[in-house]
């Protein structure tokens, strides 16, 4: 199993390029199921979840070419025939987002089987809202032997009011609705940029969608969708992680090729902590000279609020800020697995229910620490960048799920980080 060895203490200096968003790329790849034509996706990140999705689509009969050539990271997918419309447990257990194939499969071939999902160990993470929505659209849902089967001759439009805001749930049903008969009205939808990105791709394929990016989405079903060429949005979570890397190390880092508009809540919170930033059209520069970090309270909320996927990284920053920061996780239960590892490195953090209280600033020192999920791992990398001595980070496959060559990118701005073991993506 790969490990990172990180020696802390260097202020990071230079430019880091942000990759395409994993959480946009996953639903966009699933959207290729909706057409027999070829779909070309650009700016696909070279991360393990994308490779998992490739395997998933191929296991169903699709042709997928992941072309990781320099700038474009272009991927071509063709789902001409989907002979085996099933997401098997071996794949689903490593990536919960596999449930994204449910809606498009029922819509295109009338049947989908998806094993009950696994993925990040951050709470129960059910898919009941996906299933309830599909039922409203006329699908019959059955569950046996650990798999869910959804069937429908043709889905029909429906009025779907989400009990709870769900990102992949909104995406799944949005895809299903594009080929349903009649109009689907979805309310209390997720407004994340990844939903908007997917909708832009679907519209490019001939779908009729209004309101993506707001809480109400209206879809008029069409008979057929066609191929498209679509460019994936930059990854706002990767960008936010690098902003914190610049700030926590007292560096001067230009986070390039990002979309600052998608990071408004993160930028506002970092400003509150005293982080100085220059925001450009597609870049954000963090300049730490003369800056003293201060703690701030933060609660995770659905977009456009502060993202849960940045909570762990923000906590690492809070350990290096003066004063008390209260961090409340509202989206997922059990998403504080980084806390015990940060404490082992010297942080002063107390958790009560959904709230963590961080008292800073505490010096951090190196330790052998363990990655538990994707974003928790990113927070440990950040902590290690300022810790005294050499931190060994185990189980970095969690990071490889969602960060493209993070060690190379960080090394490019002066971090002392190296990987022990096989390098993912360098086959
Ligand atoms: C997506 C992101 C993930 C991010 C999360 C919240 C992808 C591939 N993943 O995950 O990185 O952390 O949004 O921004 O885009 N829920 C239900 N029933 C459902 C679905 C969800 O109760 O059917 C609950 C979940 O348990 C959770 C909340 O709703 O408490 C939000 O989950 P959701 O938005 O669905 O997260 P994901 O789409 O899985």
PDB file of N, CA and C and ligand atoms in Angstrom, residues 22-24 26-27 49 95-97 99-100 120 122-132 162 164-171 190 192 194 236-237 301-303 307-309 330-333 335 354 374-375 401, ligand 1:
ATOM      1  N   UNK A  22     -13.575  15.863 -10.280  1.00  0.00           N
ATOM      2  CA  UNK A  22     -13.995  14.459 -10.208  1.00  0.00           C
ATOM      3  C   UNK A  22     -15.519  14.362 -10.074  1.00  0.00           C
ATOM      4  N   UNK A  23     -16.095  15.212  -9.245  1.00  0.00           N
ATOM      5  CA  UNK A  23     -17.531  15.098  -8.980  1.00  0.00           C
ATOM      6  C   UNK A  23     -18.399  15.611 -10.129  1.00  0.00           C
ATOM      7  N   UNK A  24     -17.793  16.295 -11.105  1.00  0.00           N
ATOM      8  CA  UNK A  24     -18.511  16.596 -12.355  1.00  0.00           C
ATOM      9  C   UNK A  24     -18.285  15.467 -13.335  1.00  0.00           C
ATOM     10  N   UNK A  26     -17.713  12.313 -12.898  1.00  0.00           N
ATOM     11  CA  UNK A  26     -18.419  11.042 -12.647  1.00  0.00           C
ATOM     12  C   UNK A  26     -19.840  11.059 -13.218  1.00  0.00           C
ATOM     13  N   UNK A  27     -20.677  12.068 -12.890  1.00  0.00           N
ATOM     14  CA  UNK A  27     -22.008  12.064 -13.510  1.00  0.00           C
ATOM     15  C   UNK A  27     -21.956  12.263 -15.022  1.00  0.00           C
ATOM     16  N   UNK A  49     -11.119   7.201  -8.931  1.00  0.00           N
ATOM     17  CA  UNK A  49     -12.571   7.064  -9.097  1.00  0.00           C
ATOM     18  C   UNK A  49     -12.968   7.065 -10.577  1.00  0.00           C
ATOM     19  N   UNK A  95     -16.817   2.756  -4.648  1.00  0.00           N
ATOM     20  CA  UNK A  95     -17.234   4.090  -5.082  1.00  0.00           C
ATOM     21  C   UNK A  95     -18.747   4.226  -5.048  1.00  0.00           C
ATOM     22  N   UNK A  96     -19.201   4.979  -4.076  1.00  0.00           N
ATOM     23  CA  UNK A  96     -20.634   5.128  -3.899  1.00  0.00           C
ATOM     24  C   UNK A  96     -21.298   5.796  -5.102  1.00  0.00           C
ATOM     25  N   UNK A  97     -20.543   6.647  -5.788  1.00  0.00           N
ATOM     26  CA  UNK A  97     -21.112   7.362  -6.935  1.00  0.00           C
ATOM     27  C   UNK A  97     -21.509   6.426  -8.067  1.00  0.00           C
ATOM     28  N   UNK A  99     -23.886   4.620  -8.009  1.00  0.00           N
ATOM     29  CA  UNK A  99     -25.352   4.660  -8.082  1.00  0.00           C
ATOM     30  C   UNK A  99     -25.828   5.671  -9.133  1.00  0.00           C
ATOM     31  N   UNK A 100     -24.917   6.493  -9.647  1.00  0.00           N
ATOM     32  CA  UNK A 100     -25.267   7.451 -10.695  1.00  0.00           C
ATOM     33  C   UNK A 100     -25.685   6.782 -12.006  1.00  0.00           C
ATOM     34  N   UNK A 120     -16.827   6.144   0.555  1.00  0.00           N
ATOM     35  CA  UNK A 120     -16.232   6.766   1.738  1.00  0.00           C
ATOM     36  C   UNK A 120     -16.989   6.333   2.992  1.00  0.00           C
ATOM     37  N   UNK A 122     -18.201   7.662   5.496  1.00  0.00           N
ATOM     38  CA  UNK A 122     -18.639   8.829   6.261  1.00  0.00           C
ATOM     39  C   UNK A 122     -20.147   8.811   6.466  1.00  0.00           C
ATOM     40  N   UNK A 123     -20.566   7.867   7.279  1.00  0.00           N
ATOM     41  CA  UNK A 123     -21.981   7.811   7.596  1.00  0.00           C
ATOM     42  C   UNK A 123     -22.703   6.794   6.727  1.00  0.00           C
ATOM     43  N   UNK A 124     -24.014   6.687   6.942  1.00  0.00           N
ATOM     44  CA  UNK A 124     -24.817   5.660   6.297  1.00  0.00           C
ATOM     45  C   UNK A 124     -24.908   5.807   4.779  1.00  0.00           C
ATOM     46  N   UNK A 125     -25.080   6.998   4.308  1.00  0.00           N
ATOM     47  CA  UNK A 125     -25.152   7.328   2.889  1.00  0.00           C
ATOM     48  C   UNK A 125     -26.121   6.441   2.094  1.00  0.00           C
ATOM     49  N   UNK A 126     -27.399   6.557   2.399  1.00  0.00           N
ATOM     50  CA  UNK A 126     -28.393   5.778   1.654  1.00  0.00           C
ATOM     51  C   UNK A 126     -28.655   6.355   0.256  1.00  0.00           C
ATOM     52  N   UNK A 127     -29.382   5.594  -0.585  1.00  0.00           N
ATOM     53  CA  UNK A 127     -29.787   6.138  -1.887  1.00  0.00           C
ATOM     54  C   UNK A 127     -31.316   6.104  -2.025  1.00  0.00           C
ATOM     55  N   UNK A 128     -31.985   6.152  -0.859  1.00  0.00           N
ATOM     56  CA  UNK A 128     -33.452   6.054  -0.882  1.00  0.00           C
ATOM     57  C   UNK A 128     -34.107   7.151  -1.723  1.00  0.00           C
ATOM     58  N   UNK A 129     -33.487   8.338  -1.751  1.00  0.00           N
ATOM     59  CA  UNK A 129     -34.120   9.443  -2.489  1.00  0.00           C
ATOM     60  C   UNK A 129     -34.021   9.224  -3.997  1.00  0.00           C
ATOM     61  N   UNK A 130     -32.937   8.587  -4.434  1.00  0.00           N
ATOM     62  CA  UNK A 130     -32.827   8.233  -5.862  1.00  0.00           C
ATOM     63  C   UNK A 130     -33.983   7.276  -6.216  1.00  0.00           C
ATOM     64  N   UNK A 131     -34.142   6.271  -5.332  1.00  0.00           N
ATOM     65  CA  UNK A 131     -35.108   5.211  -5.626  1.00  0.00           C
ATOM     66  C   UNK A 131     -36.545   5.732  -5.596  1.00  0.00           C
ATOM     67  N   UNK A 132     -36.821   6.582  -4.597  1.00  0.00           N
ATOM     68  CA  UNK A 132     -38.180   7.120  -4.488  1.00  0.00           C
ATOM     69  C   UNK A 132     -38.522   7.941  -5.732  1.00  0.00           C
ATOM     70  N   UNK A 162     -37.539  16.649  -3.273  1.00  0.00           N
ATOM     71  CA  UNK A 162     -36.538  15.958  -2.448  1.00  0.00           C
ATOM     72  C   UNK A 162     -36.743  16.309  -0.976  1.00  0.00           C
ATOM     73  N   UNK A 164     -34.597  15.897   1.230  1.00  0.00           N
ATOM     74  CA  UNK A 164     -33.296  16.351   1.689  1.00  0.00           C
ATOM     75  C   UNK A 164     -32.502  16.678   0.425  1.00  0.00           C
ATOM     76  N   UNK A 165     -31.630  17.659   0.519  1.00  0.00           N
ATOM     77  CA  UNK A 165     -30.867  18.003  -0.691  1.00  0.00           C
ATOM     78  C   UNK A 165     -29.798  16.952  -0.925  1.00  0.00           C
ATOM     79  N   UNK A 166     -29.799  16.372  -2.117  1.00  0.00           N
ATOM     80  CA  UNK A 166     -28.797  15.358  -2.456  1.00  0.00           C
ATOM     81  C   UNK A 166     -28.185  15.666  -3.817  1.00  0.00           C
ATOM     82  N   UNK A 167     -26.861  15.663  -3.866  1.00  0.00           N
ATOM     83  CA  UNK A 167     -26.167  16.044  -5.097  1.00  0.00           C
ATOM     84  C   UNK A 167     -26.311  14.944  -6.149  1.00  0.00           C
ATOM     85  N   UNK A 168     -25.835  13.736  -5.827  1.00  0.00           N
ATOM     86  CA  UNK A 168     -25.920  12.676  -6.839  1.00  0.00           C
ATOM     87  C   UNK A 168     -27.382  12.262  -7.065  1.00  0.00           C
ATOM     88  N   UNK A 169     -28.235  12.427  -6.051  1.00  0.00           N
ATOM     89  CA  UNK A 169     -29.662  12.125  -6.243  1.00  0.00           C
ATOM     90  C   UNK A 169     -30.255  13.060  -7.292  1.00  0.00           C
ATOM     91  N   UNK A 170     -29.942  14.348  -7.182  1.00  0.00           N
ATOM     92  CA  UNK A 170     -30.433  15.317  -8.176  1.00  0.00           C
ATOM     93  C   UNK A 170     -29.905  14.944  -9.559  1.00  0.00           C
ATOM     94  N   UNK A 171     -28.625  14.584  -9.619  1.00  0.00           N
ATOM     95  CA  UNK A 171     -28.009  14.259 -10.914  1.00  0.00           C
ATOM     96  C   UNK A 171     -28.608  12.993 -11.529  1.00  0.00           C
ATOM     97  N   UNK A 190     -30.239  19.957  -5.464  1.00  0.00           N
ATOM     98  CA  UNK A 190     -28.890  20.446  -5.170  1.00  0.00           C
ATOM     99  C   UNK A 190     -28.527  21.503  -6.212  1.00  0.00           C
ATOM    100  N   UNK A 192     -25.278  22.609  -6.632  1.00  0.00           N
ATOM    101  CA  UNK A 192     -23.829  22.536  -6.802  1.00  0.00           C
ATOM    102  C   UNK A 192     -23.422  22.765  -8.266  1.00  0.00           C
ATOM    103  N   UNK A 194     -21.533  21.130  -9.937  1.00  0.00           N
ATOM    104  CA  UNK A 194     -21.425  19.844 -10.637  1.00  0.00           C
ATOM    105  C   UNK A 194     -22.764  19.488 -11.292  1.00  0.00           C
ATOM    106  N   UNK A 236     -13.373  22.489  -7.713  1.00  0.00           N
ATOM    107  CA  UNK A 236     -13.368  23.558  -6.695  1.00  0.00           C
ATOM    108  C   UNK A 236     -12.804  23.049  -5.367  1.00  0.00           C
ATOM    109  N   UNK A 237     -12.929  21.765  -5.109  1.00  0.00           N
ATOM    110  CA  UNK A 237     -12.428  21.236  -3.835  1.00  0.00           C
ATOM    111  C   UNK A 237     -10.904  21.108  -3.883  1.00  0.00           C
ATOM    112  N   UNK A 301     -22.639  23.555   4.734  1.00  0.00           N
ATOM    113  CA  UNK A 301     -23.995  23.699   4.199  1.00  0.00           C
ATOM    114  C   UNK A 301     -23.947  23.289   2.726  1.00  0.00           C
ATOM    115  N   UNK A 302     -25.109  22.997   2.164  1.00  0.00           N
ATOM    116  CA  UNK A 302     -25.157  22.722   0.730  1.00  0.00           C
ATOM    117  C   UNK A 302     -24.737  23.977  -0.025  1.00  0.00           C
ATOM    118  N   UNK A 303     -24.324  23.797  -1.289  1.00  0.00           N
ATOM    119  CA  UNK A 303     -23.926  24.921  -2.129  1.00  0.00           C
ATOM    120  C   UNK A 303     -25.088  25.918  -2.234  1.00  0.00           C
ATOM    121  N   UNK A 307     -18.596  24.053   1.653  1.00  0.00           N
ATOM    122  CA  UNK A 307     -18.755  22.626   1.317  1.00  0.00           C
ATOM    123  C   UNK A 307     -18.237  21.668   2.382  1.00  0.00           C
ATOM    124  N   UNK A 308     -18.997  20.614   2.610  1.00  0.00           N
ATOM    125  CA  UNK A 308     -18.549  19.562   3.532  1.00  0.00           C
ATOM    126  C   UNK A 308     -17.222  18.958   3.056  1.00  0.00           C
ATOM    127  N   UNK A 309     -17.003  18.966   1.743  1.00  0.00           N
ATOM    128  CA  UNK A 309     -15.760  18.389   1.215  1.00  0.00           C
ATOM    129  C   UNK A 309     -14.529  19.251   1.519  1.00  0.00           C
ATOM    130  N   UNK A 330     -22.829  19.602   9.046  1.00  0.00           N
ATOM    131  CA  UNK A 330     -24.273  19.429   8.930  1.00  0.00           C
ATOM    132  C   UNK A 330     -24.700  18.426   7.872  1.00  0.00           C
ATOM    133  N   UNK A 331     -23.792  18.038   6.987  1.00  0.00           N
ATOM    134  CA  UNK A 331     -24.220  17.208   5.853  1.00  0.00           C
ATOM    135  C   UNK A 331     -24.095  15.717   6.167  1.00  0.00           C
ATOM    136  N   UNK A 332     -22.943  15.322   6.697  1.00  0.00           N
ATOM    137  CA  UNK A 332     -22.727  13.898   6.982  1.00  0.00           C
ATOM    138  C   UNK A 332     -22.473  13.671   8.465  1.00  0.00           C
ATOM    139  N   UNK A 333     -23.017  12.573   8.967  1.00  0.00           N
ATOM    140  CA  UNK A 333     -22.648  12.133  10.307  1.00  0.00           C
ATOM    141  C   UNK A 333     -21.266  11.473  10.169  1.00  0.00           C
ATOM    142  N   UNK A 335     -18.184  12.434  10.067  1.00  0.00           N
ATOM    143  CA  UNK A 335     -17.185  12.945   9.134  1.00  0.00           C
ATOM    144  C   UNK A 335     -16.065  13.674   9.874  1.00  0.00           C
ATOM    145  N   UNK A 354     -22.025  16.901  16.391  1.00  0.00           N
ATOM    146  CA  UNK A 354     -21.637  17.320  15.039  1.00  0.00           C
ATOM    147  C   UNK A 354     -20.670  18.496  15.050  1.00  0.00           C
ATOM    148  N   UNK A 374     -11.330  10.272   1.660  1.00  0.00           N
ATOM    149  CA  UNK A 374     -10.673  11.173   0.704  1.00  0.00           C
ATOM    150  C   UNK A 374     -10.292  12.533   1.286  1.00  0.00           C
ATOM    151  N   UNK A 375     -11.266  13.237   1.831  1.00  0.00           N
ATOM    152  CA  UNK A 375     -10.967  14.611   2.275  1.00  0.00           C
ATOM    153  C   UNK A 375     -10.223  14.627   3.607  1.00  0.00           C
ATOM    154  N   UNK A 401      -8.136   8.549  -4.930  1.00  0.00           N
ATOM    155  CA  UNK A 401      -9.506   8.496  -5.460  1.00  0.00           C
ATOM    156  C   UNK A 401      -9.899   9.837  -6.067  1.00  0.00           C
TER     157      UNK A 401
HETATM  158  C1  LIG B   1     -21.822  14.277  -3.235  1.00  0.00           C
HETATM  159  C2  LIG B   1     -20.338  14.344  -3.520  1.00  0.00           C
HETATM  160  C3  LIG B   1     -19.551  14.321  -2.220  1.00  0.00           C
HETATM  161  C4  LIG B   1     -20.052  15.425  -1.289  1.00  0.00           C
HETATM  162  C5  LIG B   1     -21.560  15.368  -1.132  1.00  0.00           C
HETATM  163  C6  LIG B   1     -22.125  16.549  -0.355  1.00  0.00           C
HETATM  164  C7  LIG B   1     -20.169  13.231  -5.660  1.00  0.00           C
HETATM  165  C8  LIG B   1     -19.709  12.055  -6.437  1.00  0.00           C
HETATM  166  N1  LIG B   1     -19.981  13.197  -4.345  1.00  0.00           N
HETATM  167  O1  LIG B   1     -22.046  13.044  -2.572  1.00  0.00           O
HETATM  168  O2  LIG B   1     -18.177  14.520  -2.528  1.00  0.00           O
HETATM  169  O3  LIG B   1     -19.450  15.270  -0.029  1.00  0.00           O
HETATM  170  O4  LIG B   1     -22.202  15.361  -2.412  1.00  0.00           O
HETATM  171  O5  LIG B   1     -21.778  17.736  -0.962  1.00  0.00           O
HETATM  172  O6  LIG B   1     -20.653  14.193  -6.223  1.00  0.00           O
HETATM  173  N2  LIG B   1     -28.976  11.241   1.512  1.00  0.00           N
HETATM  174  C9  LIG B   1     -30.086  10.498   1.863  1.00  0.00           C
HETATM  175  N3  LIG B   1     -30.686   9.755   0.891  1.00  0.00           N
HETATM  176  C10 LIG B   1     -30.268   9.725  -0.396  1.00  0.00           C
HETATM  177  C11 LIG B   1     -29.150  10.496  -0.750  1.00  0.00           C
HETATM  178  C12 LIG B   1     -28.518  11.249   0.227  1.00  0.00           C
HETATM  179  O7  LIG B   1     -30.487  10.500   3.022  1.00  0.00           O
HETATM  180  O8  LIG B   1     -30.873   9.036  -1.228  1.00  0.00           O
HETATM  181  C13 LIG B   1     -28.289  12.055   2.545  1.00  0.00           C
HETATM  182  C14 LIG B   1     -26.852  11.632   2.784  1.00  0.00           C
HETATM  183  O9  LIG B   1     -26.753  10.579   3.709  1.00  0.00           O
HETATM  184  C15 LIG B   1     -26.230  12.916   3.284  1.00  0.00           C
HETATM  185  C16 LIG B   1     -26.992  13.995   2.504  1.00  0.00           C
HETATM  186  O10 LIG B   1     -28.181  13.390   2.051  1.00  0.00           O
HETATM  187  O11 LIG B   1     -26.475  13.084   4.654  1.00  0.00           O
HETATM  188  C17 LIG B   1     -26.243  14.564   1.339  1.00  0.00           C
HETATM  189  O12 LIG B   1     -25.762  13.517   0.532  1.00  0.00           O
HETATM  190  P1  LIG B   1     -25.563  13.662  -1.035  1.00  0.00           P
HETATM  191  O13 LIG B   1     -25.675  15.083  -1.445  1.00  0.00           O
HETATM  192  O14 LIG B   1     -26.441  12.679  -1.721  1.00  0.00           O
HETATM  193  O15 LIG B   1     -24.066  13.206  -1.209  1.00  0.00           O
HETATM  194  P2  LIG B   1     -23.505  12.462  -2.451  1.00  0.00           P
HETATM  195  O16 LIG B   1     -24.294  12.883  -3.656  1.00  0.00           O
HETATM  196  O17 LIG B   1     -23.351  11.032  -2.172  1.00  0.00           O
END
